[in-house]
PDB file of C-alpha atoms in Angstrom:
ATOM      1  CA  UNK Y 784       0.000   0.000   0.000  1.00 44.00           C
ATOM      2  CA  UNK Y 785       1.182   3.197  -0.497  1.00 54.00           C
ATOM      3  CA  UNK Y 786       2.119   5.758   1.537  1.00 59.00           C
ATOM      4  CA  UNK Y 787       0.769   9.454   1.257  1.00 72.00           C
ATOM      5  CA  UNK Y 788       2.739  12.515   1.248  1.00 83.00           C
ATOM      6  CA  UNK Y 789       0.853  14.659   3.673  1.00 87.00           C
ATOM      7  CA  UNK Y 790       2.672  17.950   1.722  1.00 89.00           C
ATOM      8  CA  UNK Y 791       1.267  16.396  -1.598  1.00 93.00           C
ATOM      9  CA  UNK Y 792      -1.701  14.020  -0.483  1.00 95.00           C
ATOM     10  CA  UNK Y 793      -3.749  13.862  -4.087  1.00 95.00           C
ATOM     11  CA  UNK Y 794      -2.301  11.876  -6.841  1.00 95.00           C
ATOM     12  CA  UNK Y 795      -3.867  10.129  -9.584  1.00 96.00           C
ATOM     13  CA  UNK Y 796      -2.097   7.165 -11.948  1.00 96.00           C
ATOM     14  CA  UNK Y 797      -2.534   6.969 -15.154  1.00 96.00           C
ATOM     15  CA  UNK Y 798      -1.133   4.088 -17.851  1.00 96.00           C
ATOM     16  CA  UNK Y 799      -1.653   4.319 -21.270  1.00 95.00           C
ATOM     17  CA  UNK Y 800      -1.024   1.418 -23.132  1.00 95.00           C
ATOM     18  CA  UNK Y 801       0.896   2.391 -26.809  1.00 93.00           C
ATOM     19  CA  UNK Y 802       1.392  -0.682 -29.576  1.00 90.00           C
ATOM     20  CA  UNK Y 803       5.088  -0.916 -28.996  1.00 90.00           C
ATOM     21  CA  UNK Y 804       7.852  -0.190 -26.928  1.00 93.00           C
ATOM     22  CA  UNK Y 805       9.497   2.634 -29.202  1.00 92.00           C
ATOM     23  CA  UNK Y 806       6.266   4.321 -29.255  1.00 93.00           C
ATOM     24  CA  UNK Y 807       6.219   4.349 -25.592  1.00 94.00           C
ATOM     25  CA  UNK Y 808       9.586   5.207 -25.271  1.00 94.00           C
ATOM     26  CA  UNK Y 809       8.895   8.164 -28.157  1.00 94.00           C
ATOM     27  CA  UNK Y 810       5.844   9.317 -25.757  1.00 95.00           C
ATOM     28  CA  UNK Y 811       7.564   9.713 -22.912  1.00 96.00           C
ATOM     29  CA  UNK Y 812      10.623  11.380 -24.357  1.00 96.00           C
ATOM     30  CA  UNK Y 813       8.338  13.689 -25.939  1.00 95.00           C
ATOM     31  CA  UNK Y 814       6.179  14.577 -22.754  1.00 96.00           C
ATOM     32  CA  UNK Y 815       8.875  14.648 -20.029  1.00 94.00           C
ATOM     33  CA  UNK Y 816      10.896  17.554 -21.647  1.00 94.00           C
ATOM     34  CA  UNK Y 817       7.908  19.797 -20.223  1.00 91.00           C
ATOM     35  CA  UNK Y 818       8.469  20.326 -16.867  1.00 91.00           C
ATOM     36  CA  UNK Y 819       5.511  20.974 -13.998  1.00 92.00           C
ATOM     37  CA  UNK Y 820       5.270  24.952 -14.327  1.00 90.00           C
ATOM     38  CA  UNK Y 821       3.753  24.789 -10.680  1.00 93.00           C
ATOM     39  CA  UNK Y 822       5.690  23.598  -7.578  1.00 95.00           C
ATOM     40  CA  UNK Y 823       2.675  22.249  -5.721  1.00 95.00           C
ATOM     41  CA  UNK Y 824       2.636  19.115  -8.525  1.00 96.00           C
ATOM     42  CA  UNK Y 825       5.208  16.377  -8.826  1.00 96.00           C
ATOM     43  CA  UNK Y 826       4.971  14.143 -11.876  1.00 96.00           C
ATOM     44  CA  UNK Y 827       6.993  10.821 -13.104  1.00 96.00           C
ATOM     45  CA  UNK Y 828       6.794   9.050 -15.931  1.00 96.00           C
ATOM     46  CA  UNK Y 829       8.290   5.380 -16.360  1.00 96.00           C
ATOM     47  CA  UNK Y 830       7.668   2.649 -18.885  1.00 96.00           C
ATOM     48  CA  UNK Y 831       6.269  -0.347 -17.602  1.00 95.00           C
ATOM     49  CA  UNK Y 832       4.990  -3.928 -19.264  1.00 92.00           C
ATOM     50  CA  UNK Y 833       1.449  -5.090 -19.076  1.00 87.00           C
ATOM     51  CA  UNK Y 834       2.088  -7.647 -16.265  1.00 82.00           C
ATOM     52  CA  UNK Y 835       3.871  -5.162 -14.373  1.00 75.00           C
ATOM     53  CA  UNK Y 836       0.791  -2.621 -14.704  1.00 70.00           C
ATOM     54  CA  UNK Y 837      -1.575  -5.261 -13.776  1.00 71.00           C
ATOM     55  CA  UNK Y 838       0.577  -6.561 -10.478  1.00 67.00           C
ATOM     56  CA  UNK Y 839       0.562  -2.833  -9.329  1.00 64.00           C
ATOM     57  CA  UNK Y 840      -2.911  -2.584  -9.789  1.00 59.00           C
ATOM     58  CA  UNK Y 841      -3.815  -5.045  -7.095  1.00 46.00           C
ATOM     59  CA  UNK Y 842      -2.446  -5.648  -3.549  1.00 42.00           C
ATOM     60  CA  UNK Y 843      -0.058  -8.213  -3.387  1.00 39.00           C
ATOM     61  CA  UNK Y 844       0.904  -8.232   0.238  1.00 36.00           C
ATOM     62  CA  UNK Y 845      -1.160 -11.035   0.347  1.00 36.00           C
ATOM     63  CA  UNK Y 846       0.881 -13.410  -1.807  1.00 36.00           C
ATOM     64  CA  UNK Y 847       3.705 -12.654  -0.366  1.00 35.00           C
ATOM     65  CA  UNK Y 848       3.949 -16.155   1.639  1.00 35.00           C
ATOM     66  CA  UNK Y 849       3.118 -17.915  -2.095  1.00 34.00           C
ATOM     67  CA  UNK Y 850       6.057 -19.644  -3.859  1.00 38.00           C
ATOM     68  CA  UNK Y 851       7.386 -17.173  -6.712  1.00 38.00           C
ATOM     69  CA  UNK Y 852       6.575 -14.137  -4.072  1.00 39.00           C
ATOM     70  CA  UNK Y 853       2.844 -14.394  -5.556  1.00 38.00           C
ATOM     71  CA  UNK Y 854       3.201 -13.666  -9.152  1.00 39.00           C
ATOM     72  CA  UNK Y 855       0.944 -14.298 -11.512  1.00 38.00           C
ATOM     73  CA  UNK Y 856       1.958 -17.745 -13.934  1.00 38.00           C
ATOM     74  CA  UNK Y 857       4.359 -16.607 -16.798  1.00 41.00           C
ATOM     75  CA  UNK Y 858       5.210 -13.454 -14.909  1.00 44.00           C
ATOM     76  CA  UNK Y 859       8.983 -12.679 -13.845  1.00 47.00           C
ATOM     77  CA  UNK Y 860       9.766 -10.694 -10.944  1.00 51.00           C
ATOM     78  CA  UNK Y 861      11.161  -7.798 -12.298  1.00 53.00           C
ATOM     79  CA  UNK Y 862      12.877 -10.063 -15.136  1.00 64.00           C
ATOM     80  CA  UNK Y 863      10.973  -7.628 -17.955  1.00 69.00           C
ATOM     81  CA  UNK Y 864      12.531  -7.482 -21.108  1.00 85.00           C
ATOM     82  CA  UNK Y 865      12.863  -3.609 -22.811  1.00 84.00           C
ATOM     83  CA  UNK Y 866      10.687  -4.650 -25.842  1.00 87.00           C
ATOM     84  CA  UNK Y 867       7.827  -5.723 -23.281  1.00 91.00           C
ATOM     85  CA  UNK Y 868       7.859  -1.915 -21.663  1.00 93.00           C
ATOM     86  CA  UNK Y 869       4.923  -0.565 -24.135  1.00 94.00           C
ATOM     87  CA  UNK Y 870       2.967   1.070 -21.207  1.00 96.00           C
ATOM     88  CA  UNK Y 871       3.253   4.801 -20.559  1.00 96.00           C
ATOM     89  CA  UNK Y 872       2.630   5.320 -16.382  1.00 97.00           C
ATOM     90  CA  UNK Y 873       2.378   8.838 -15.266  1.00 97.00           C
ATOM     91  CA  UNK Y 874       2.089   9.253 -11.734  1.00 96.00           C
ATOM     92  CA  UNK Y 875       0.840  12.786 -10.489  1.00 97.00           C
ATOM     93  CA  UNK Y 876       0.707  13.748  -6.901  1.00 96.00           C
ATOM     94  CA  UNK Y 877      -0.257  17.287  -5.972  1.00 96.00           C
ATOM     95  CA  UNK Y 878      -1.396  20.013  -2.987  1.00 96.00           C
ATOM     96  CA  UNK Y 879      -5.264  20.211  -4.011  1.00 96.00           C
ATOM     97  CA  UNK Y 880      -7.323  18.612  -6.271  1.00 96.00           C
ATOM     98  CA  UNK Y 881      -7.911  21.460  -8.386  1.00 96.00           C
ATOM     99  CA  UNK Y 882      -4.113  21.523  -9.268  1.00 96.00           C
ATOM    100  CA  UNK Y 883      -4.012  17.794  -9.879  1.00 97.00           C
ATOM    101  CA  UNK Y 884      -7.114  18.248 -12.313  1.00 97.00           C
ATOM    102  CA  UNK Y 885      -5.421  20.982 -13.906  1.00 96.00           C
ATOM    103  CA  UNK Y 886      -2.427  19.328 -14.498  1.00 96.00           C
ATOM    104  CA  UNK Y 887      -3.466  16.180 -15.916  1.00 97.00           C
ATOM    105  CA  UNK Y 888      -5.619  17.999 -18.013  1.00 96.00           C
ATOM    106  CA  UNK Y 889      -2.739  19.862 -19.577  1.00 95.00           C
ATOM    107  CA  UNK Y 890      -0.942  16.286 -19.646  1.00 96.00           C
ATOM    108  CA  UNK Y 891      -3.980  14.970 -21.992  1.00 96.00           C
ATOM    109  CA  UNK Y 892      -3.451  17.905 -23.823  1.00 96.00           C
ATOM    110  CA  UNK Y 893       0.013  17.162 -24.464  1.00 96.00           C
ATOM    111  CA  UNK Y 894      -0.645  13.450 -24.965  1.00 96.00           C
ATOM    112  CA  UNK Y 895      -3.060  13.984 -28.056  1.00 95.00           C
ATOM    113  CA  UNK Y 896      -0.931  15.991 -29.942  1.00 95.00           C
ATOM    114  CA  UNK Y 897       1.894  13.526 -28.940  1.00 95.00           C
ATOM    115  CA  UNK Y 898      -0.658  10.379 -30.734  1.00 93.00           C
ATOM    116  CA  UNK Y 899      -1.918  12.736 -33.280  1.00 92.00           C
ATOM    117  CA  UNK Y 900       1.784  12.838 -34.255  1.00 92.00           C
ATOM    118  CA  UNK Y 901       2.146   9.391 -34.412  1.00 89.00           C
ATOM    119  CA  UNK Y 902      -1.175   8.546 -36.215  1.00 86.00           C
ATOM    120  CA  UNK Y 903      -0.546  10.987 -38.732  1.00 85.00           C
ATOM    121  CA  UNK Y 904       3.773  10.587 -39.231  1.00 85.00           C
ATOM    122  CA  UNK Y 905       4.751   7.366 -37.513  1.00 78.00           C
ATOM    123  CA  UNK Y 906       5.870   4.725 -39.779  1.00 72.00           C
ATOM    124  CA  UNK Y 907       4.872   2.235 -37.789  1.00 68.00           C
ATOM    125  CA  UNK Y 908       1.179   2.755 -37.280  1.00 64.00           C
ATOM    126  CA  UNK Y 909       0.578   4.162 -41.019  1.00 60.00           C
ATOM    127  CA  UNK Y 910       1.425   0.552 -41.576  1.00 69.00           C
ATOM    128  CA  UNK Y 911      -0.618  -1.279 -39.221  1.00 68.00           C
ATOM    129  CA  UNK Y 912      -3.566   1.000 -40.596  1.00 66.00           C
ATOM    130  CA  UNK Y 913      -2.807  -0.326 -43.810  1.00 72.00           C
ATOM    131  CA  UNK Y 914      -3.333  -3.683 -42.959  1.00 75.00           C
ATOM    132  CA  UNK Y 915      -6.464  -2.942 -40.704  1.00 72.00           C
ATOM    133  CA  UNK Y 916      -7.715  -1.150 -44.016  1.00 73.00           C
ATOM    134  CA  UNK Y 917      -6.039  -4.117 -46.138  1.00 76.00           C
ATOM    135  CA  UNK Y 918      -8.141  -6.846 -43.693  1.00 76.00           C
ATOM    136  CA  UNK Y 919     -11.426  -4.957 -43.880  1.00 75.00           C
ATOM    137  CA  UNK Y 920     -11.759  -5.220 -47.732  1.00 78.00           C
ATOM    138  CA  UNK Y 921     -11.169  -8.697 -47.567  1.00 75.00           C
ATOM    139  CA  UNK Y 922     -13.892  -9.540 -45.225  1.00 72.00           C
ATOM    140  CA  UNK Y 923     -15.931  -7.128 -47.511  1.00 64.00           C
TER     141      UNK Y 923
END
């Protein structure tokens, strides 16, 4: 369980879950250059896998007494290869509410344009649409 900062006690997670692991990696070195302007948020971004976001997601004090320290079958503990890493975790903590809201709403802001980009330029993903658009004819 975590433990709350009583100078910053609001925070909010989010994980965004991107195709790949260089277009999570291109995410977050496109959104971390922009520092918080305000000093009553703190934000960190990290790249995690899926079965890493899903073991944080649920408390596993419990397990702890299980053989493999409780993890789940086919999951490594902390053996994650770089390639798996294709979710984006932000982690905001902030004074008030109202500054965590307005933070995280500039974040989405930055985010969109940040997918837009890749939608629209990424090599990648203009490729996958081509097959999506490829597959759809032939069930046409």
């Amino acid at each position: 369980m975590a433990v709350l900062n009583p100078d910053f006690p609001c925070s909010l997670v989010i994980s965004i879950p991107l195709p790949t692991h260089r277009l999570a990696s291109s995410a977050l070195q496109a959104l971390q250059v922009d520092t918080e302007l305000s000093p009553l948020v703190r934000r960190s971004f990290s790249l995690v896998s899926m079965t890493e976001h899903d073991a944080r997601g649920a408390d596993r004090s419990a397990d702890a007494h299980l053989p493999n320290g409780g993890a789940f079958v086919g999951e490594s503990n902390g053996e994650t290869s770089l390639e798996e890493k294709t979710v984006l975790r932000t982690e905001y903590k902030a004074t008030t509410n109202r500054m965590l809201r307005v933070s995280v709403n500039g974040f989405f802001e930055s985010m969109g344009v940040v997918l837009g980009v890749m939608q629209e330029l990424d090599v990648d993903v203009l490729a996958e649409e081509r097959k999506l658009a490829q597959s759809q004819i032939q069930d046409v």
